[in-house]
N, CA and C of each residue as an Amber inpcrd file, in Angstrom:
protein
   597
   5.7330000 -41.3820000  71.6650000   5.8830000 -40.6640000  72.2230000
   6.3080000 -39.3740000  71.3630000   7.2400000 -39.1820000  70.8920000
   8.1090000 -38.1970000  70.4280000   7.1220000 -37.4970000  68.9400000
   6.5620000 -38.5250000  68.5870000   6.2670000 -38.5280000  67.0010000
   5.2260000 -37.4020000  66.7270000   3.9340000 -36.5130000  68.2010000
   3.2560000 -35.4840000  68.3640000   4.7970000 -34.3100000  67.9890000
   5.6750000 -34.1020000  67.8970000   6.7370000 -32.8930000  68.1360000
   7.7380000 -33.2660000  66.7460000   7.8330000 -34.7110000  66.9510000
   9.4240000 -33.9090000  66.7430000   8.4400000 -34.7790000  64.8450000
   9.4640000 -34.6690000  63.7920000   9.6000000 -35.5510000  62.6150000
  10.6000000 -36.6880000  62.8510000  10.2040000 -37.8300000  61.5300000
  11.4820000 -38.4530000  61.9090000  13.3340000 -38.1340000  61.7810000
  13.4920000 -37.3830000  61.3340000  14.5990000 -36.7790000  60.3870000
  15.2850000 -36.4690000  62.6040000  13.9620000 -34.6630000  63.0470000
  14.5850000 -35.3640000  64.5140000  14.8530000 -35.6040000  65.1220000
  14.1360000 -36.9350000  65.2140000  13.4610000 -37.7180000  66.4410000
  15.1370000 -38.7950000  65.8760000  15.3260000 -38.6860000  64.8640000
  17.3810000 -39.6710000  64.9900000  18.4600000 -38.6220000  65.8450000
  18.2700000 -37.4590000  65.7630000  19.7150000 -36.1060000  65.6220000
  18.1560000 -36.5960000  67.7640000  17.5690000 -36.9990000  68.2670000
  17.7660000 -36.8150000  69.5880000  18.3140000 -37.5820000  69.7130000
  18.3300000 -39.4490000  69.4750000  19.1870000 -40.4770000  70.0620000
  19.7570000 -40.2630000  69.7090000  20.8500000 -39.5010000  68.7220000
  22.7030000 -39.3670000  68.0680000  22.5530000 -38.8920000  70.1580000
  22.0300000 -37.8270000  70.1330000  22.0020000 -36.9520000  71.0040000
  22.8580000 -37.7290000  72.5550000  21.2660000 -38.8300000  72.6330000
  21.4700000 -39.2310000  73.9900000  23.1180000 -40.2220000  73.9610000
  22.9050000 -41.0430000  72.0650000  23.9730000 -41.5100000  72.7970000
  25.1770000 -41.0580000  73.1080000  25.3450000 -39.6150000  72.0790000
  26.7570000 -39.1610000  72.6050000  26.7740000 -38.7430000  74.2250000
  25.7500000 -37.6410000  74.8350000  25.6540000 -37.7610000  76.3100000
  25.6440000 -38.9580000  76.5140000  24.7930000 -40.2100000  76.3710000
  25.3980000 -41.4580000  77.4870000  26.7300000 -42.2740000  77.6680000
  27.7500000 -41.1730000  76.7000000  29.3630000 -41.8300000  76.5080000
  29.5640000 -40.7160000  76.5550000  29.8400000 -39.2130000  76.9020000
  29.8190000 -38.6910000  77.7250000  30.0330000 -38.8590000  79.4930000
  29.2280000 -38.8570000  79.9610000  27.5310000 -39.0380000  80.7660000
  29.3340000 -39.9510000  81.2700000  28.8370000 -41.2450000  81.2930000
  31.1130000 -42.3870000  81.8000000  31.3090000 -41.0220000  82.4230000
  32.2800000 -40.5750000  81.2780000  33.6260000 -39.5570000  81.3840000
  33.3260000 -38.2560000  83.1140000  32.2660000 -38.0570000  82.2620000
  31.7860000 -35.8780000  83.3460000  31.0900000 -36.4970000  83.5830000
  30.3310000 -37.6790000  84.3040000  29.1900000 -37.0930000  84.6470000
  28.1090000 -35.4830000  84.5070000  27.2970000 -35.2810000  82.6420000
  26.6050000 -34.3670000  83.1220000  25.2370000 -34.3740000  83.4680000
  25.1150000 -35.7660000  83.5480000  23.9300000 -35.6560000  83.5240000
  23.2220000 -36.3490000  84.6350000  21.8580000 -36.3990000  85.5240000
  22.0730000 -37.8760000  86.4730000  20.7980000 -38.2390000  86.5180000
  19.9500000 -38.2660000  84.8710000  19.0960000 -39.6530000  84.0820000
  19.7970000 -40.0860000  83.2480000  20.2180000 -41.1790000  82.8630000
  20.7810000 -42.1830000  82.3290000  20.3240000 -43.0610000  81.4850000
  19.1470000 -42.4870000  82.3670000  17.6390000 -44.1960000  81.7530000
  16.8150000 -43.7470000  80.2020000  17.1000000 -44.0140000  79.2820000
  16.1760000 -43.3880000  78.1710000  14.8320000 -42.4580000  77.7060000
  14.2570000 -44.0360000  78.3580000  13.1770000 -43.7870000  78.6950000
  12.8160000 -42.2100000  79.8200000  13.1830000 -42.1350000  80.9640000
  12.9770000 -40.7600000  82.1050000  14.0070000 -39.8840000  80.7360000
  14.9720000 -39.8900000  80.2070000  15.3840000 -39.4750000  79.5940000
  14.5880000 -38.5400000  78.8720000  13.7530000 -38.9610000  78.2110000
  12.4920000 -38.4610000  77.4000000  12.3030000 -37.8150000  77.5760000
  11.0450000 -38.5570000  78.4200000  10.6150000 -36.9280000  79.8420000
  10.3760000 -36.1160000  80.3290000  11.4000000 -36.4310000  81.2840000
  12.7290000 -35.7850000  81.6600000  12.8850000 -34.8110000  80.9460000
  13.6940000 -34.2960000  80.1910000  14.1190000 -33.5860000  78.9300000
  13.8320000 -33.3800000  77.7050000  13.7790000 -34.5040000  76.9470000
  13.1760000 -33.5510000  75.5790000  12.0240000 -33.7930000  75.5690000
  10.7100000 -34.0530000  75.9550000   9.0170000 -33.9600000  75.8740000
   9.4050000 -32.7810000  77.2590000  10.3250000 -32.2510000  78.2750000
   9.7940000 -31.0660000  79.0120000  10.2980000 -30.0440000  78.4900000
  12.0880000 -30.3870000  76.9870000  11.6530000 -29.0070000  77.0090000
  11.2820000 -28.4990000  75.7810000  10.5680000 -29.6660000  74.4630000
  10.0980000 -29.4110000  74.0180000   7.8360000 -28.3920000  73.4940000
   7.6800000 -29.4210000  74.6980000   6.5380000 -28.8650000  75.7940000
   6.1800000 -27.6160000  75.3570000   7.4970000 -27.3170000  75.3020000
   8.1060000 -24.9250000  75.3350000   8.2020000 -23.9230000  73.9340000
   7.6310000 -25.2600000  73.3560000   7.6500000 -25.0100000  71.3510000
   6.8280000 -24.2880000  71.4380000   5.4570000 -24.1840000  71.4820000
   4.7260000 -23.1180000  70.3330000   4.0770000 -22.6560000  72.0400000
   5.0260000 -22.0740000  72.6370000   5.5200000 -20.6770000  73.5210000
   6.3580000 -19.8600000  73.0090000   6.9540000 -20.0100000  71.6730000
   8.6670000 -19.7170000  71.1950000   8.0990000 -19.3170000  69.8980000
   7.3080000 -20.2310000  69.3770000   7.2570000 -20.1140000  67.9410000
   6.4490000 -18.2850000  67.0430000   5.6690000 -18.1710000  67.9260000
   4.8080000 -17.0570000  68.2690000   6.0490000 -15.6970000  67.9960000
   6.5380000 -15.5840000  68.8240000   8.0980000 -14.9690000  68.5000000
   8.7270000 -14.5070000  67.1630000   8.9590000 -16.4680000  66.8150000
   9.7640000 -15.7630000  66.0050000  11.4700000 -15.5540000  66.3910000
  11.5520000 -16.4070000  67.4300000  13.3940000 -15.4910000  67.5900000
  14.2950000 -16.1320000  66.7870000  15.1120000 -15.3340000  65.8720000
  16.1630000 -15.0710000  65.3960000  17.4280000 -15.6730000  66.4110000
  17.5480000 -15.3160000  67.0650000  18.8200000 -15.8990000  67.6560000
  17.7510000 -15.6050000  69.9150000  18.5750000 -16.9750000  70.5230000
  18.1960000 -17.1890000  71.9300000  19.9880000 -17.6500000  72.5180000
  19.6810000 -17.0110000  74.0990000  19.7320000 -17.9070000  74.1770000
  19.3000000 -19.2700000  75.4390000  20.3050000 -19.9840000  75.9030000
  19.7360000 -21.2590000  76.8350000  21.2950000 -21.2240000  77.7490000
  19.9080000 -20.4870000  79.3940000  21.8400000 -19.1540000  80.3460000
  21.3720000 -20.7750000  81.0910000  22.8190000 -20.7930000  81.2100000
  22.8060000 -22.5700000  81.5550000  22.3840000 -23.7150000  81.3790000
  22.9290000 -24.1170000  80.4450000  23.3370000 -25.3900000  79.5290000
  23.0090000 -26.1740000  79.9320000  24.4610000 -26.5630000  80.8120000
  23.9060000 -27.3700000  81.6910000  24.6440000 -28.8440000  80.3510000
  24.2930000 -29.9670000  80.5270000  24.4190000 -30.9160000  78.6980000
  23.2340000 -30.4850000  78.3600000  22.6340000 -28.9960000  77.9340000
  22.1120000 -29.0740000  76.3260000  20.8690000 -29.0270000  76.3150000
  20.4950000 -28.6290000  77.8210000  18.7720000 -29.4400000  77.8640000
  18.1830000 -27.7040000  78.7500000  17.5190000 -26.5350000  77.7370000
  17.0700000 -27.1260000  76.4550000  16.7480000 -27.6210000  75.5190000
  18.0620000 -26.2780000  75.3500000  19.3540000 -25.5910000  74.6850000
  18.9940000 -26.2050000  72.9970000  19.9720000 -27.3820000  72.8050000
  20.0560000 -28.5480000  71.6530000  18.4110000 -29.2840000  71.4420000
  17.3670000 -29.9360000  72.2560000  17.1080000 -29.9960000  71.5600000
  15.5290000 -28.7600000  71.5450000  15.3950000 -27.7730000  71.3580000
  15.3030000 -26.3930000  70.6470000  15.7060000 -26.3230000  69.2510000
  16.7610000 -26.1170000  69.4980000  17.4830000 -26.1570000  68.3700000
  17.0370000 -27.4260000  67.3010000  16.8130000 -28.4380000  68.2300000
  16.1990000 -29.3800000  67.1140000  14.4090000 -29.2470000  66.3000000
  14.7550000 -28.2580000  67.2200000  12.8990000 -28.5820000  66.5970000
  12.3380000 -27.0180000  66.0390000  13.6780000 -25.8120000  66.0950000
  13.9540000 -24.6570000  66.1120000  15.1750000 -24.7040000  65.0160000
  15.4090000 -25.3810000  63.7710000  16.1350000 -24.9200000  63.2820000
  16.8120000 -23.6040000  63.1120000  15.8390000 -22.4600000  62.3060000
  16.1430000 -21.3470000  62.0770000  16.4780000 -20.7840000  63.4210000
  16.3890000 -20.3660000  64.4410000  16.3810000 -19.6920000  65.2360000
  18.7630000 -20.5860000  65.9900000  19.4130000 -19.2120000  65.9110000
  20.1190000 -19.8560000  66.0020000  20.7040000 -20.2670000  67.5530000
  21.0550000 -20.6130000  68.1550000  20.7860000 -20.6490000  69.8710000
  22.0440000 -20.7680000  70.6140000  22.7290000 -19.6210000  71.6360000
  24.4380000 -19.5170000  71.9570000  23.2230000 -20.8600000  73.5740000
  24.5360000 -21.4280000  73.5350000  24.6920000 -22.2140000  74.6130000
  25.6160000 -22.0210000  75.6680000  25.3140000 -20.4250000  76.7190000
  25.7270000 -20.0470000  77.9900000  25.7920000 -20.5120000  79.3500000
  27.1820000 -21.7120000  80.2360000  27.5150000 -22.2360000  81.4650000
  28.8850000 -21.5760000  81.2640000  29.2570000 -22.0500000  83.0220000
  30.5300000 -21.3970000  83.3030000  31.3160000 -22.9550000  82.8040000
  30.8490000 -24.0180000  82.8310000  31.7650000 -24.8910000  83.6600000
  32.3610000 -25.5780000  81.3190000  33.3050000 -26.2550000  81.6610000
  34.5750000 -26.3010000  80.6350000  33.9120000 -27.7360000  80.5430000
  33.6480000 -28.4300000  81.4680000  33.3760000 -30.2410000  80.5690000
  31.3960000 -30.1720000  79.2820000  31.1160000 -29.2810000  80.4690000
  29.9110000 -29.2210000  79.2240000  30.1240000 -28.7940000  78.0050000
  31.0230000 -26.8650000  78.2150000  30.7830000 -27.1110000  76.9190000
  31.4010000 -27.7320000  75.8220000  33.1930000 -28.5730000  76.3160000
  32.7960000 -29.2180000  75.5170000  32.1890000 -30.1190000  75.0370000
  31.4870000 -31.0530000  76.2860000  30.7420000 -32.0360000  75.3460000
  29.8770000 -30.9070000  74.2090000  28.9840000 -30.2180000  74.5620000
  28.2500000 -29.4880000  73.2300000  28.7310000 -29.1980000  72.0250000
  30.3370000 -28.6760000  71.8890000  30.9870000 -29.0790000  70.5390000
  31.1310000 -29.1950000  70.3030000  31.2950000 -31.0970000  70.9730000
  30.8230000 -32.5310000  70.4130000  29.5900000 -33.1130000  69.6120000
  29.7180000 -31.9290000  70.0930000  27.2610000 -32.2340000  69.5750000
  27.0870000 -31.2870000  68.4320000  27.9400000 -29.6440000  68.2870000
  28.0470000 -29.7090000  67.7500000  28.2230000 -29.8400000  65.7030000
  29.0470000 -30.9320000  66.0200000  30.1930000 -30.6730000  64.7790000
  29.1600000 -32.3360000  65.0360000  28.8490000 -33.1590000  65.8290000
  28.0220000 -33.6110000  65.6930000  27.0400000 -33.9190000  64.5450000
  26.2210000 -32.7530000  65.2900000  24.3270000 -33.4490000  64.5490000
  25.1360000 -32.2000000  63.7980000  24.9450000 -31.1180000  63.4920000
  25.3930000 -29.5430000  62.3160000  24.5490000 -29.1360000  63.5310000
  24.0600000 -28.6030000  64.7590000  22.9020000 -27.5990000  65.0380000
  23.2900000 -26.2480000  65.1190000  22.3830000 -25.6010000  64.5450000
  22.7390000 -24.5000000  64.0240000  22.7200000 -23.0090000  66.0740000
  23.4840000 -24.2450000  66.6630000  24.3250000 -23.9020000  68.4510000
  25.4650000 -23.0460000  68.2030000  25.6050000 -22.2500000  69.0720000
  27.3000000 -21.8810000  69.3080000  26.8570000 -21.8730000  70.7760000
  28.2920000 -22.9960000  71.0370000  28.3030000 -23.5270000  72.3410000
  29.3560000 -21.6010000  73.0240000  29.0860000 -21.8680000  74.4560000
  30.0780000 -20.3220000  75.4960000  30.8420000 -20.9370000  76.2430000
  31.3410000 -20.6560000  77.0780000  32.2500000 -20.8160000  78.0920000
  32.2250000 -19.8190000  78.2870000  31.1820000 -18.9080000  79.3260000
  31.4310000 -17.7640000  80.0880000  30.2810000 -17.6850000  80.8740000
  30.5840000 -16.8130000  81.5130000  29.2710000 -16.2660000  82.3570000
  28.2990000 -14.9590000  81.6370000  26.8120000 -15.8030000  82.0940000
  26.2670000 -14.7510000  80.9040000  26.7630000 -13.2490000  81.2440000
  26.7530000 -12.8930000  82.5400000  26.9800000 -11.5120000  82.7220000
  28.5540000 -10.7530000  81.8520000  29.2660000 -11.3130000  81.1600000
  29.8490000 -11.4160000  80.0060000  29.9110000 -11.3450000  78.5990000
  28.1890000 -12.1650000  78.1140000  27.8790000 -12.4150000  77.1010000
  26.7970000 -10.8770000  76.2190000  27.7890000 -10.7040000  75.3300000
  27.0350000  -9.0390000  75.1780000  26.7130000  -9.2600000  73.4940000
  26.3050000 -10.3880000  72.3910000  25.3250000 -10.0980000  71.9530000
  24.0350000 -10.4280000  71.7560000  23.5950000  -9.3700000  71.0220000
  21.8180000  -9.3600000  71.1970000  21.0840000 -10.7870000  70.5950000
  20.6430000 -11.0540000  71.4800000  18.8580000 -11.7310000  72.0320000
  17.9270000 -11.4920000  71.7270000  16.8010000 -12.7310000  70.4650000
  15.2000000 -11.4800000  70.6530000  15.0020000 -12.5770000  71.9740000
  15.4560000 -13.7030000  73.2540000  14.7530000 -14.5600000  74.0820000
  15.8080000 -15.1460000  74.3270000  15.8030000 -15.4370000  76.4590000
  16.1400000 -16.0580000  77.3500000  15.1010000 -16.8620000  77.8740000
  16.5040000 -18.2560000  77.4350000  15.1620000 -19.2450000  78.3660000
  16.0880000 -19.4380000  78.9310000  15.8020000 -20.2760000  80.1980000
  16.5420000 -21.0510000  81.0900000  16.0990000 -22.3890000  81.9830000
  16.5790000 -23.2880000  82.3780000  15.2790000 -24.3730000  83.3070000
  16.1070000 -24.2830000  84.4330000  15.1920000 -24.0330000  86.2640000
  15.2910000 -23.8080000  87.0270000  16.7390000 -23.7480000  88.0010000
  17.3660000 -22.1260000  87.1400000  18.5980000 -21.6500000  87.2920000
  18.5950000 -20.9180000  89.0320000  18.4160000 -20.3620000  88.7040000
  17.9980000 -19.2040000  89.2680000  16.7800000 -18.0360000  89.5260000
  15.8770000 -17.8730000  90.8420000  14.5570000 -16.8430000  90.7460000
  14.6340000 -16.0350000  89.7120000  13.1350000 -15.4830000  89.5840000
  13.2750000 -14.4970000  88.3010000  14.0700000 -13.1840000  88.4860000
  14.2320000 -12.9580000  89.8030000  14.7940000 -11.8040000  90.4230000
  16.1360000 -11.1610000  89.9370000  16.4900000 -12.5400000  89.6650000
  18.8950000 -12.4480000  90.2220000  18.7480000 -13.1330000  88.4960000
  18.0010000 -13.1810000  87.8200000  17.6570000 -13.7100000  86.6250000
  17.3780000 -12.2080000  85.5590000  16.4840000 -11.0970000  85.7710000
  17.3230000 -10.4840000  85.5290000  18.2810000  -9.2000000  85.5040000
  18.5360000  -9.3970000  87.1040000  20.1520000  -8.5330000  87.0270000
  20.9550000  -9.0810000  86.9440000  21.8140000 -10.0520000  86.8170000
  21.8900000 -11.1420000  85.8160000  22.0940000 -10.6190000  83.9930000
  21.5760000 -10.4060000  83.1650000  20.4810000 -10.6240000  81.9170000
  20.3340000  -9.2550000  81.4950000  20.3080000  -8.1980000  82.8100000
  20.1430000  -7.1430000  82.7290000  21.0050000  -5.8180000  81.7190000
  22.2740000  -5.9950000  81.1740000  23.1060000  -5.5580000  79.5250000
  22.6500000  -6.1510000  78.2590000  21.2030000  -7.0600000  78.4290000
  20.9870000  -7.4920000  77.2730000  19.7120000  -6.9840000  77.0990000
  18.7980000  -5.9440000  78.1470000  17.8030000  -6.4220000  78.0860000
  17.4230000  -4.5320000  76.4580000  16.3610000  -4.8540000  75.8770000
  15.8160000  -4.3940000  74.5360000  14.6410000  -4.9210000  75.2930000
  13.8560000  -4.0130000  74.1450000  12.4120000  -3.3850000  73.9850000
  10.9450000  -4.7180000  73.8450000  11.9800000  -5.9660000  72.7720000
  11.4040000  -6.6570000  72.3870000  11.4920000  -8.3540000  72.9320000
  12.5010000  -8.3430000  73.8220000  13.3620000  -9.3600000  74.5430000
  12.3090000  -9.7240000  75.4180000  12.1810000 -11.2440000  75.3120000
  11.2410000 -12.3870000  75.9510000  12.1570000 -13.0470000  77.0340000
  11.5630000 -13.7180000  78.2500000  12.5950000 -13.8870000  78.7830000
  11.6830000 -15.3670000  79.4690000  11.5560000 -16.2790000  79.4740000
  11.2590000 -17.9330000  79.2540000  11.5700000 -18.6250000  80.3750000
  11.7250000 -18.9930000  81.9830000  11.9600000 -20.0350000  82.6530000
  11.7050000 -20.9160000  83.0110000  11.6030000 -21.6240000  82.7540000
  11.0510000 -23.1630000  82.7110000  11.6430000 -23.3910000  84.1750000
   9.9830000 -24.0530000  84.7430000  10.3140000 -24.7890000  86.6260000
   9.7380000 -25.7670000  86.7700000   9.8570000 -27.0630000  88.2740000
   9.2770000 -27.8510000  88.1460000   8.2180000 -27.9480000  89.1080000
   7.5510000 -25.7700000  89.7680000   6.7260000 -25.7940000  90.2220000
   6.9520000 -24.3300000  90.3700000   5.0510000 -24.2140000  90.4590000
   5.0640000 -22.7310000  90.1740000   6.5610000 -21.9170000  91.3970000
   5.7620000 -20.4190000  91.4130000   6.4450000 -19.7450000  92.0090000
   5.7280000 -19.2570000  92.8260000   6.1760000 -19.3930000  94.7320000
   5.5320000 -18.9780000  95.4380000   6.1970000 -17.2320000  95.5520000
   6.6040000 -16.7930000  95.4930000   6.7590000 -15.5000000  95.3000000
   6.0860000 -14.5570000  93.4630000   6.3560000 -13.4390000  93.5320000
   5.5550000 -13.0880000  92.2500000   7.1310000 -12.0720000  92.6050000
   6.8680000 -11.4460000  91.1330000   8.1500000 -11.0260000  90.6340000
   7.4950000  -9.2290000  91.0260000   8.1860000  -9.2240000  91.0640000
   8.2680000  -7.4320000  91.7300000   9.9680000  -6.2430000  90.7660000
   9.0810000  -5.7030000  90.2190000  10.0180000  -5.3110000  89.0330000
   8.7560000  -4.1620000  88.2140000   9.0970000  -3.3120000  88.0570000
   8.6240000  -2.2680000  87.8630000   9.0410000  -2.0110000  86.7570000
   9.8460000  -2.6960000  85.7470000   9.7590000  -2.6340000  84.4210000
   9.5750000  -3.6370000  83.2760000   8.9870000  -5.6810000  84.4680000
   7.7540000  -6.0890000  83.5940000   7.1320000  -7.5200000  84.3150000
   6.8230000  -7.0880000  83.6740000   5.1020000  -7.9440000  84.1420000
   5.4930000  -9.5300000  83.5470000   4.5790000 -10.7040000  83.7960000
   4.5730000 -12.0090000  83.5280000   3.1270000 -12.9390000  83.2460000
   3.5470000 -13.5220000  83.1970000   2.2420000 -14.5860000  82.3070000
   3.1110000 -16.3470000  83.5030000   2.5900000 -17.1080000  83.8750000
   2.5590000 -18.7000000  84.2050000   2.3960000 -19.3900000  83.9780000
   2.5950000 -20.7990000  82.5760000   1.8420000 -20.7840000  81.9270000
   2.3130000 -22.0880000  82.9640000   0.6780000 -23.5680000  83.3170000
   0.8800000 -25.3850000  83.5910000   1.8190000 -25.2890000  81.5320000
   2.4370000 -26.0940000  82.0420000   1.8800000 -26.8220000  80.8540000
   1.9940000 -28.8130000  81.6860000   1.6090000 -29.4660000  80.2550000
   1.1010000 -30.4310000  80.3500000   2.5460000 -31.9520000  79.6220000
   3.0380000 -32.3840000  79.9690000   4.5800000 -33.7450000  80.1370000
   3.1180000 -34.0790000  79.0590000   3.2550000 -35.5100000  77.7390000
   1.9890000 -35.2530000  77.2970000   2.4430000 -37.1390000  77.6140000
   1.8350000 -38.5960000  78.2670000   1.8600000 -39.6300000  78.8240000
   2.7200000 -39.4170000  79.9330000   2.6520000 -38.6400000  80.2110000
   3.2900000 -38.2750000  81.7830000   2.4940000 -38.0190000  83.0980000
   3.0650000 -37.5910000  84.4090000   2.5260000 -37.1450000  85.1800000
   2.6440000 -36.1560000  85.8090000   3.9480000 -35.4400000  85.0310000
   4.9240000 -35.0280000  85.7390000   4.0500000 -33.5640000  85.1090000
   4.2870000 -32.3340000  85.6150000   4.0800000 -31.1570000  85.0950000
   4.7640000 -30.0680000  84.9780000   4.8050000 -28.9060000  84.9710000
   5.7520000 -28.2490000  84.5860000   5.3460000 -26.3240000  84.4300000
   6.1440000 -26.2660000  84.2460000   6.1650000 -24.9070000  84.5130000
   6.6620000 -23.3790000  83.8070000   6.5790000 -22.6670000  82.9310000
   6.4150000 -21.2620000  82.7390000   6.1180000 -19.9540000  82.5760000
   7.5230000 -19.6400000  82.7470000   6.9250000 -17.9150000  84.0370000
   7.8060000 -16.9240000  82.3790000   6.8930000 -16.3920000  81.3260000
   7.7140000 -15.6010000  80.5910000   7.5200000 -14.2200000  81.3730000
   8.5920000 -13.4020000  80.8240000   8.8130000 -12.0320000  81.3640000
   8.8320000 -11.4570000  80.5990000   8.0010000 -10.0180000  80.0040000
   8.8590000  -9.5780000  79.0180000   8.2950000  -7.5660000  80.0230000
   8.8530000  -6.5910000  78.5660000   8.7510000  -5.3420000  79.1790000
   7.5170000  -4.7570000  79.1800000   6.9950000  -4.0710000  80.2540000
   5.8320000  -3.4190000  80.9710000   5.7580000  -2.6690000  79.5270000
   4.7120000  -2.6590000  78.2770000   4.0800000  -2.1180000  77.6200000
   2.5260000  -1.1660000  76.6800000   2.5800000  -1.7300000  78.5400000
   0.6510000  -1.7320000  77.9520000  -0.2050000  -2.2670000  77.5810000
   0.7120000  -3.3540000  76.0830000  -0.1850000  -3.9330000  75.5410000
  -0.3430000  -5.6870000  76.3610000  -1.3020000  -6.1960000  76.4860000
  -1.3340000  -7.4810000  77.7120000  -0.7240000  -8.4670000  76.6040000
  -0.3400000  -9.3900000  77.4660000   0.2920000 -10.9790000  77.1690000
  -0.9660000 -11.6970000  76.1840000  -0.1610000 -12.3710000  75.2380000
  -1.3000000 -13.4280000  75.0740000  -0.1400000 -14.7060000  74.2580000
  -0.0620000 -16.0870000  74.6990000   0.4550000 -17.2100000  74.6340000
   0.0360000 -18.4940000  74.9160000
């Protein structure tokens, strides 16, 4: 199942990540998904299916906002090692775990124990999974806006309310998880420039 997305070396990194997460989870309750098959389906493949919508952007740097235990940021860092991933979370235990992951797996990530409102570095992409609604995400990341910024929101259900913002346009894409009944949605936000969205 992983062969469709990952090289053998990347699969090895995912296995190591799962082992680290399992060990830390006994003490710090980082995730409710502890069985490996479910972890692969609901965390790894859930993150991996977004990759084809990120690659055309060639992001040099990206934020995983509200990263938790590193989903999707760690998985995407394994898939896209040339992008520098900032993993932002206000929970100190989660960030301590991600520092541990960075040390052991040598990934191109920088964990940040802070709220997004205090993050000041330039990034090309913001991605987040089930953190908040589009309007709130735009509000708390306003200081990071620039013309070429992309914001990707991962959801397990489609949005009932349309985005109402004069500066931003969106496209919602349905994502299918291989060998799974799960359906995920990716909402892609870009600033209005008159250009057609193509993903």
